[in-house]
Amino acid sequence: MRESSGPGQEPSPLGKGTHARALDALLGATRAIVLRAVAQRPDSTTGEISRATRVAPATASHHTSVLRQAGLITTQRTGGSVHHRLAPLGESLLGQRGQDF
């Protein structure tokens, strides 16, 4: 079945475009949300990502760890805080700092 996206046609499920649904399918919905949060909030801490995405801090930590291992984000520890930023590969995947997703 082909998705419709033109004027006067039904919107895609959950208001997500084809690219966003593809990212969710590749990464998993929660991990994709975490990646988008990092894109929208450069240098955000794990706690900030947790609050922004409404997932438990341990869940945010787990997903940022997987995203870092995949080369999609970078992480820098500063004192007791861990800050996250998109890596070039993450920027490429999301396109123009997350604007496509």
PDB file of C-alpha atoms in Angstrom:
ATOM      1  CA  MET A   1       0.000   0.000   0.000  1.00  0.00           C
ATOM      2  CA  ARG A   2       1.378   3.397  -0.978  1.00  0.00           C
ATOM      3  CA  GLU A   3       1.432   6.255   1.541  1.00  0.00           C
ATOM      4  CA  SER A   4      -0.328   9.457   0.551  1.00  0.00           C
ATOM      5  CA  SER A   5       1.232  12.785   1.321  1.00  0.00           C
ATOM      6  CA  GLY A   6      -0.117  15.351  -1.122  1.00  0.00           C
ATOM      7  CA  PRO A   7      -2.650  18.109  -0.513  1.00  0.00           C
ATOM      8  CA  GLY A   8      -6.142  16.828   0.185  1.00  0.00           C
ATOM      9  CA  GLN A   9      -4.870  13.344   0.983  1.00  0.00           C
ATOM     10  CA  GLU A  10      -4.971  11.604   4.335  1.00  0.00           C
ATOM     11  CA  PRO A  11      -1.990  12.278   6.611  1.00  0.00           C
ATOM     12  CA  SER A  12       0.320   9.442   7.496  1.00  0.00           C
ATOM     13  CA  PRO A  13      -0.254   7.582  10.799  1.00  0.00           C
ATOM     14  CA  LEU A  14       0.664   9.603  13.882  1.00  0.00           C
ATOM     15  CA  GLY A  15       1.421  12.573  11.653  1.00  0.00           C
ATOM     16  CA  LYS A  16       4.841  11.143  10.820  1.00  0.00           C
ATOM     17  CA  GLY A  17       6.366  11.372   7.394  1.00  0.00           C
ATOM     18  CA  THR A  18       7.893   8.482   5.532  1.00  0.00           C
ATOM     19  CA  HIS A  19      11.428   9.354   6.664  1.00  0.00           C
ATOM     20  CA  ALA A  20      10.437   9.536  10.318  1.00  0.00           C
ATOM     21  CA  ARG A  21       8.674   6.167  10.158  1.00  0.00           C
ATOM     22  CA  ALA A  22      11.735   4.652   8.464  1.00  0.00           C
ATOM     23  CA  LEU A  23      13.991   5.992  11.214  1.00  0.00           C
ATOM     24  CA  ASP A  24      11.650   4.561  13.857  1.00  0.00           C
ATOM     25  CA  ALA A  25      11.732   1.191  12.105  1.00  0.00           C
ATOM     26  CA  LEU A  26      15.535   1.177  11.889  1.00  0.00           C
ATOM     27  CA  LEU A  27      16.339   2.377  15.387  1.00  0.00           C
ATOM     28  CA  GLY A  28      13.169   1.625  17.318  1.00  0.00           C
ATOM     29  CA  ALA A  29      10.709   4.352  18.210  1.00  0.00           C
ATOM     30  CA  THR A  30      12.211   5.305  21.582  1.00  0.00           C
ATOM     31  CA  ARG A  31      15.797   5.342  20.330  1.00  0.00           C
ATOM     32  CA  ALA A  32      14.734   7.471  17.350  1.00  0.00           C
ATOM     33  CA  ILE A  33      13.027   9.906  19.761  1.00  0.00           C
ATOM     34  CA  VAL A  34      16.227  10.095  21.824  1.00  0.00           C
ATOM     35  CA  LEU A  35      18.302  10.755  18.681  1.00  0.00           C
ATOM     36  CA  ARG A  36      15.924  13.541  17.643  1.00  0.00           C
ATOM     37  CA  ALA A  37      16.127  15.026  21.162  1.00  0.00           C
ATOM     38  CA  VAL A  38      19.927  15.130  20.934  1.00  0.00           C
ATOM     39  CA  ALA A  39      19.632  16.838  17.538  1.00  0.00           C
ATOM     40  CA  GLN A  40      17.247  19.456  18.902  1.00  0.00           C
ATOM     41  CA  ARG A  41      19.219  20.058  22.103  1.00  0.00           C
ATOM     42  CA  PRO A  42      22.975  19.958  21.407  1.00  0.00           C
ATOM     43  CA  ASP A  43      25.092  19.346  24.515  1.00  0.00           C
ATOM     44  CA  SER A  44      22.069  18.165  26.480  1.00  0.00           C
ATOM     45  CA  THR A  45      22.684  15.989  29.491  1.00  0.00           C
ATOM     46  CA  THR A  46      21.255  12.530  29.930  1.00  0.00           C
ATOM     47  CA  GLY A  47      18.838  13.944  32.516  1.00  0.00           C
ATOM     48  CA  GLU A  48      17.649  16.632  30.103  1.00  0.00           C
ATOM     49  CA  ILE A  49      17.113  14.021  27.395  1.00  0.00           C
ATOM     50  CA  SER A  50      15.220  11.881  29.901  1.00  0.00           C
ATOM     51  CA  ARG A  51      12.883  14.744  30.761  1.00  0.00           C
ATOM     52  CA  ALA A  52      12.451  15.874  27.142  1.00  0.00           C
ATOM     53  CA  THR A  53      11.584  12.386  25.926  1.00  0.00           C
ATOM     54  CA  ARG A  54       9.662  11.328  29.050  1.00  0.00           C
ATOM     55  CA  VAL A  55      11.686   8.158  29.542  1.00  0.00           C
ATOM     56  CA  ALA A  56      13.426   7.028  32.715  1.00  0.00           C
ATOM     57  CA  PRO A  57      17.001   8.281  33.168  1.00  0.00           C
ATOM     58  CA  ALA A  58      18.316   4.707  32.923  1.00  0.00           C
ATOM     59  CA  THR A  59      16.433   4.268  29.636  1.00  0.00           C
ATOM     60  CA  ALA A  60      17.839   7.521  28.241  1.00  0.00           C
ATOM     61  CA  SER A  61      21.317   6.438  29.336  1.00  0.00           C
ATOM     62  CA  HIS A  62      20.936   3.054  27.660  1.00  0.00           C
ATOM     63  CA  HIS A  63      19.715   4.550  24.380  1.00  0.00           C
ATOM     64  CA  THR A  64      22.446   7.204  24.284  1.00  0.00           C
ATOM     65  CA  SER A  65      25.021   4.464  24.888  1.00  0.00           C
ATOM     66  CA  VAL A  66      23.717   2.450  21.926  1.00  0.00           C
ATOM     67  CA  LEU A  67      23.572   5.572  19.730  1.00  0.00           C
ATOM     68  CA  ARG A  68      27.158   6.436  20.714  1.00  0.00           C
ATOM     69  CA  GLN A  69      28.363   2.901  19.929  1.00  0.00           C
ATOM     70  CA  ALA A  70      26.670   3.188  16.526  1.00  0.00           C
ATOM     71  CA  GLY A  71      28.561   6.425  15.846  1.00  0.00           C
ATOM     72  CA  LEU A  72      25.401   8.555  15.709  1.00  0.00           C
ATOM     73  CA  ILE A  73      26.190  10.746  18.738  1.00  0.00           C
ATOM     74  CA  THR A  74      29.228  11.768  20.739  1.00  0.00           C
ATOM     75  CA  THR A  75      29.352  11.981  24.499  1.00  0.00           C
ATOM     76  CA  GLN A  76      31.509  14.074  26.798  1.00  0.00           C
ATOM     77  CA  ARG A  77      31.622  13.739  30.546  1.00  0.00           C
ATOM     78  CA  THR A  78      31.989  17.013  32.467  1.00  0.00           C
ATOM     79  CA  GLY A  79      32.148  16.493  36.204  1.00  0.00           C
ATOM     80  CA  GLY A  80      29.060  14.506  37.112  1.00  0.00           C
ATOM     81  CA  SER A  81      27.225  15.325  33.894  1.00  0.00           C
ATOM     82  CA  VAL A  82      27.268  13.545  30.556  1.00  0.00           C
ATOM     83  CA  HIS A  83      26.605  15.758  27.524  1.00  0.00           C
ATOM     84  CA  HIS A  84      25.488  14.443  24.143  1.00  0.00           C
ATOM     85  CA  ARG A  85      25.783  15.867  20.638  1.00  0.00           C
ATOM     86  CA  LEU A  86      25.072  14.543  17.153  1.00  0.00           C
ATOM     87  CA  ALA A  87      28.059  13.032  15.391  1.00  0.00           C
ATOM     88  CA  PRO A  88      28.481  13.643  11.646  1.00  0.00           C
ATOM     89  CA  LEU A  89      26.876  10.261  10.922  1.00  0.00           C
ATOM     90  CA  GLY A  90      23.860  11.185  13.062  1.00  0.00           C
ATOM     91  CA  GLU A  91      23.572  14.517  11.254  1.00  0.00           C
ATOM     92  CA  SER A  92      23.661  12.714   7.920  1.00  0.00           C
ATOM     93  CA  LEU A  93      21.035  10.226   9.024  1.00  0.00           C
ATOM     94  CA  LEU A  94      18.671  12.923  10.259  1.00  0.00           C
ATOM     95  CA  GLY A  95      19.485  15.437   7.527  1.00  0.00           C
ATOM     96  CA  GLN A  96      20.091  19.100   8.274  1.00  0.00           C
ATOM     97  CA  ARG A  97      20.208  18.863  12.068  1.00  0.00           C
ATOM     98  CA  GLY A  98      17.092  16.789  12.423  1.00  0.00           C
ATOM     99  CA  GLN A  99      14.856  19.000  10.322  1.00  0.00           C
ATOM    100  CA  ASP A 100      13.872  16.146   8.004  1.00  0.00           C
ATOM    101  CA  PHE A 101      12.588  14.002  10.861  1.00  0.00           C
TER     102      PHE A 101
END
